[in-house]
């Protein structure tokens, strides 16, 4: 158990380092957690993300994290914990952006664009929440 704790802490530190490196251009980070074996994930990747990223990708750094890689799955668990995401609402795919997690195909399609538009209208209002979650 103690080794698992240290591994998770190390993974979280690595993630924060990556976030700091990727965010060197001061754009916020959007993390997309998915599985290649998940129909809902593939639907989001193929049907939602192309248009969504075409409209908004210049406003954030987008990172795809396939959860069959243990480090990526641990990163998802760490992010869910940091935003106090309810256990009963956890689904795939999952997206983190500016202090919030959206999980499940329907929730992502219904809410993510609204959250990005809220960020674009009031960028400073969400930066504190993002910094709190990412530990910056």
PDB file of C-alpha atoms in Angstrom:
ATOM      1  CA  UNK A   1       0.000   0.000   0.000  1.00  0.00           C
ATOM      2  CA  UNK A   2       2.764   2.424   0.876  1.00  0.00           C
ATOM      3  CA  UNK A   3       4.510   1.823  -2.475  1.00  0.00           C
ATOM      4  CA  UNK A   4       1.216   2.382  -4.312  1.00  0.00           C
ATOM      5  CA  UNK A   5       0.823   5.722  -2.540  1.00  0.00           C
ATOM      6  CA  UNK A   6       4.293   6.839  -3.614  1.00  0.00           C
ATOM      7  CA  UNK A   7       3.727   5.667  -7.183  1.00  0.00           C
ATOM      8  CA  UNK A   8       0.480   7.647  -7.390  1.00  0.00           C
ATOM      9  CA  UNK A   9       2.189  10.735  -5.959  1.00  0.00           C
ATOM     10  CA  UNK A  10       5.027  10.355  -8.474  1.00  0.00           C
ATOM     11  CA  UNK A  11       2.534  10.030 -11.329  1.00  0.00           C
ATOM     12  CA  UNK A  12       0.684  13.121 -10.166  1.00  0.00           C
ATOM     13  CA  UNK A  13       3.962  15.063  -9.973  1.00  0.00           C
ATOM     14  CA  UNK A  14       4.851  13.892 -13.483  1.00  0.00           C
ATOM     15  CA  UNK A  15       1.449  15.002 -14.710  1.00  0.00           C
ATOM     16  CA  UNK A  16       1.847  18.422 -13.129  1.00  0.00           C
ATOM     17  CA  UNK A  17       5.297  18.710 -14.721  1.00  0.00           C
ATOM     18  CA  UNK A  18       3.824  17.837 -18.113  1.00  0.00           C
ATOM     19  CA  UNK A  19       1.019  20.323 -17.537  1.00  0.00           C
ATOM     20  CA  UNK A  20       3.510  23.051 -16.688  1.00  0.00           C
ATOM     21  CA  UNK A  21       5.601  22.236 -19.750  1.00  0.00           C
ATOM     22  CA  UNK A  22       2.637  22.101 -22.113  1.00  0.00           C
ATOM     23  CA  UNK A  23       1.184  25.265 -20.592  1.00  0.00           C
ATOM     24  CA  UNK A  24       4.325  27.282 -21.193  1.00  0.00           C
ATOM     25  CA  UNK A  25       2.312  29.238 -23.789  1.00  0.00           C
ATOM     26  CA  UNK A  26      -0.192  30.164 -21.029  1.00  0.00           C
ATOM     27  CA  UNK A  27      -3.027  28.233 -22.665  1.00  0.00           C
ATOM     28  CA  UNK A  28      -5.084  26.085 -20.315  1.00  0.00           C
ATOM     29  CA  UNK A  29      -4.909  22.326 -20.486  1.00  0.00           C
ATOM     30  CA  UNK A  30      -7.725  20.050 -21.653  1.00  0.00           C
ATOM     31  CA  UNK A  31      -7.249  16.366 -20.860  1.00  0.00           C
ATOM     32  CA  UNK A  32      -9.247  13.743 -22.762  1.00  0.00           C
ATOM     33  CA  UNK A  33      -9.297  10.302 -21.125  1.00  0.00           C
ATOM     34  CA  UNK A  34     -10.576   7.483 -23.306  1.00  0.00           C
ATOM     35  CA  UNK A  35     -10.327   3.791 -24.076  1.00  0.00           C
ATOM     36  CA  UNK A  36      -9.891   2.271 -27.510  1.00  0.00           C
ATOM     37  CA  UNK A  37     -12.348  -0.433 -26.404  1.00  0.00           C
ATOM     38  CA  UNK A  38     -15.117   2.010 -25.440  1.00  0.00           C
ATOM     39  CA  UNK A  39     -17.863   2.729 -27.980  1.00  0.00           C
ATOM     40  CA  UNK A  40     -18.758   6.032 -26.310  1.00  0.00           C
ATOM     41  CA  UNK A  41     -15.106   7.102 -26.376  1.00  0.00           C
ATOM     42  CA  UNK A  42     -14.807   6.313 -30.074  1.00  0.00           C
ATOM     43  CA  UNK A  43     -18.040   8.222 -30.751  1.00  0.00           C
ATOM     44  CA  UNK A  44     -16.638  11.300 -29.007  1.00  0.00           C
ATOM     45  CA  UNK A  45     -13.299  10.975 -30.844  1.00  0.00           C
ATOM     46  CA  UNK A  46     -14.898  10.533 -34.264  1.00  0.00           C
ATOM     47  CA  UNK A  47     -18.175  12.474 -34.086  1.00  0.00           C
ATOM     48  CA  UNK A  48     -17.676  15.267 -31.537  1.00  0.00           C
ATOM     49  CA  UNK A  49     -14.001  16.172 -31.241  1.00  0.00           C
ATOM     50  CA  UNK A  50     -13.179  17.035 -34.872  1.00  0.00           C
ATOM     51  CA  UNK A  51     -15.690  19.917 -35.057  1.00  0.00           C
ATOM     52  CA  UNK A  52     -15.185  20.918 -31.423  1.00  0.00           C
ATOM     53  CA  UNK A  53     -11.399  21.090 -31.765  1.00  0.00           C
ATOM     54  CA  UNK A  54     -11.715  22.828 -35.118  1.00  0.00           C
ATOM     55  CA  UNK A  55     -13.583  25.644 -33.363  1.00  0.00           C
ATOM     56  CA  UNK A  56     -11.734  25.890 -30.051  1.00  0.00           C
ATOM     57  CA  UNK A  57      -8.362  24.104 -30.123  1.00  0.00           C
ATOM     58  CA  UNK A  58      -6.418  27.363 -30.476  1.00  0.00           C
ATOM     59  CA  UNK A  59      -7.615  28.368 -27.002  1.00  0.00           C
ATOM     60  CA  UNK A  60      -6.172  25.415 -25.052  1.00  0.00           C
ATOM     61  CA  UNK A  61      -3.658  22.580 -25.203  1.00  0.00           C
ATOM     62  CA  UNK A  62      -5.458  19.304 -25.880  1.00  0.00           C
ATOM     63  CA  UNK A  63      -3.960  16.037 -24.650  1.00  0.00           C
ATOM     64  CA  UNK A  64      -5.381  12.562 -25.328  1.00  0.00           C
ATOM     65  CA  UNK A  65      -4.701   9.941 -22.647  1.00  0.00           C
ATOM     66  CA  UNK A  66      -5.599   6.331 -23.454  1.00  0.00           C
ATOM     67  CA  UNK A  67      -6.444   4.686 -20.136  1.00  0.00           C
ATOM     68  CA  UNK A  68      -5.100   1.214 -20.902  1.00  0.00           C
ATOM     69  CA  UNK A  69      -1.743   2.777 -20.013  1.00  0.00           C
ATOM     70  CA  UNK A  70      -1.578   2.545 -16.227  1.00  0.00           C
ATOM     71  CA  UNK A  71      -0.057   6.005 -15.800  1.00  0.00           C
ATOM     72  CA  UNK A  72      -2.937   7.544 -17.761  1.00  0.00           C
ATOM     73  CA  UNK A  73      -5.539   5.645 -15.735  1.00  0.00           C
ATOM     74  CA  UNK A  74      -3.842   6.734 -12.516  1.00  0.00           C
ATOM     75  CA  UNK A  75      -3.839  10.297 -13.822  1.00  0.00           C
ATOM     76  CA  UNK A  76      -7.599  10.074 -14.408  1.00  0.00           C
ATOM     77  CA  UNK A  77      -8.141   8.762 -10.881  1.00  0.00           C
ATOM     78  CA  UNK A  78      -5.995  11.556  -9.468  1.00  0.00           C
ATOM     79  CA  UNK A  79      -7.901  14.210 -11.411  1.00  0.00           C
ATOM     80  CA  UNK A  80     -11.263  12.802 -10.314  1.00  0.00           C
ATOM     81  CA  UNK A  81     -10.056  12.878  -6.738  1.00  0.00           C
ATOM     82  CA  UNK A  82      -8.764  16.444  -7.022  1.00  0.00           C
ATOM     83  CA  UNK A  83     -12.131  17.733  -8.320  1.00  0.00           C
ATOM     84  CA  UNK A  84     -14.136  15.525  -5.901  1.00  0.00           C
ATOM     85  CA  UNK A  85     -15.929  13.829  -8.781  1.00  0.00           C
ATOM     86  CA  UNK A  86     -18.749  11.599  -7.450  1.00  0.00           C
ATOM     87  CA  UNK A  87     -18.043   7.875  -7.701  1.00  0.00           C
ATOM     88  CA  UNK A  88     -21.541   7.117  -8.997  1.00  0.00           C
ATOM     89  CA  UNK A  89     -21.094   9.520 -11.953  1.00  0.00           C
ATOM     90  CA  UNK A  90     -17.800   8.110 -13.247  1.00  0.00           C
ATOM     91  CA  UNK A  91     -17.967   7.048 -16.904  1.00  0.00           C
ATOM     92  CA  UNK A  92     -15.864   6.958 -20.046  1.00  0.00           C
ATOM     93  CA  UNK A  93     -14.807   9.028 -21.807  1.00  0.00           C
ATOM     94  CA  UNK A  94     -13.771  11.792 -19.432  1.00  0.00           C
ATOM     95  CA  UNK A  95     -12.581  15.345 -20.032  1.00  0.00           C
ATOM     96  CA  UNK A  96     -10.890  17.703 -17.597  1.00  0.00           C
ATOM     97  CA  UNK A  97     -10.918  21.428 -18.368  1.00  0.00           C
ATOM     98  CA  UNK A  98     -10.452  24.449 -16.135  1.00  0.00           C
ATOM     99  CA  UNK A  99     -11.352  22.888 -12.792  1.00  0.00           C
ATOM    100  CA  UNK A 100     -14.143  20.572 -13.995  1.00  0.00           C
ATOM    101  CA  UNK A 101     -14.532  16.980 -15.103  1.00  0.00           C
ATOM    102  CA  UNK A 102     -17.105  15.861 -17.630  1.00  0.00           C
ATOM    103  CA  UNK A 103     -17.651  12.146 -17.909  1.00  0.00           C
ATOM    104  CA  UNK A 104     -19.760  10.143 -20.309  1.00  0.00           C
ATOM    105  CA  UNK A 105     -20.615  10.814 -23.937  1.00  0.00           C
ATOM    106  CA  UNK A 106     -23.844  12.694 -23.231  1.00  0.00           C
ATOM    107  CA  UNK A 107     -22.389  14.947 -20.518  1.00  0.00           C
ATOM    108  CA  UNK A 108     -19.417  15.858 -22.677  1.00  0.00           C
ATOM    109  CA  UNK A 109     -21.595  16.671 -25.679  1.00  0.00           C
ATOM    110  CA  UNK A 110     -24.037  18.726 -23.606  1.00  0.00           C
ATOM    111  CA  UNK A 111     -21.652  20.602 -21.309  1.00  0.00           C
ATOM    112  CA  UNK A 112     -18.087  20.869 -22.559  1.00  0.00           C
ATOM    113  CA  UNK A 113     -18.663  23.522 -25.201  1.00  0.00           C
ATOM    114  CA  UNK A 114     -20.641  25.645 -22.708  1.00  0.00           C
ATOM    115  CA  UNK A 115     -17.743  25.415 -20.263  1.00  0.00           C
ATOM    116  CA  UNK A 116     -15.234  26.449 -22.934  1.00  0.00           C
ATOM    117  CA  UNK A 117     -17.439  29.393 -23.941  1.00  0.00           C
ATOM    118  CA  UNK A 118     -17.696  30.402 -20.273  1.00  0.00           C
ATOM    119  CA  UNK A 119     -13.916  30.278 -20.048  1.00  0.00           C
ATOM    120  CA  UNK A 120     -13.523  32.374 -23.221  1.00  0.00           C
ATOM    121  CA  UNK A 121     -15.963  34.998 -21.905  1.00  0.00           C
ATOM    122  CA  UNK A 122     -14.344  35.134 -18.428  1.00  0.00           C
ATOM    123  CA  UNK A 123     -10.892  33.520 -18.543  1.00  0.00           C
ATOM    124  CA  UNK A 124      -9.706  34.804 -15.179  1.00  0.00           C
ATOM    125  CA  UNK A 125     -12.781  33.478 -13.385  1.00  0.00           C
ATOM    126  CA  UNK A 126     -11.767  29.851 -14.015  1.00  0.00           C
ATOM    127  CA  UNK A 127      -7.986  30.117 -13.697  1.00  0.00           C
ATOM    128  CA  UNK A 128      -8.016  29.883  -9.897  1.00  0.00           C
ATOM    129  CA  UNK A 129     -10.043  26.648  -9.978  1.00  0.00           C
ATOM    130  CA  UNK A 130      -7.694  25.249 -12.626  1.00  0.00           C
ATOM    131  CA  UNK A 131      -4.601  26.233 -10.636  1.00  0.00           C
ATOM    132  CA  UNK A 132      -6.076  24.679  -7.471  1.00  0.00           C
ATOM    133  CA  UNK A 133      -6.727  21.367  -9.243  1.00  0.00           C
ATOM    134  CA  UNK A 134      -3.382  21.238 -11.032  1.00  0.00           C
ATOM    135  CA  UNK A 135      -1.516  22.417  -7.932  1.00  0.00           C
ATOM    136  CA  UNK A 136       0.068  25.456  -9.527  1.00  0.00           C
TER     137      UNK A 136
END
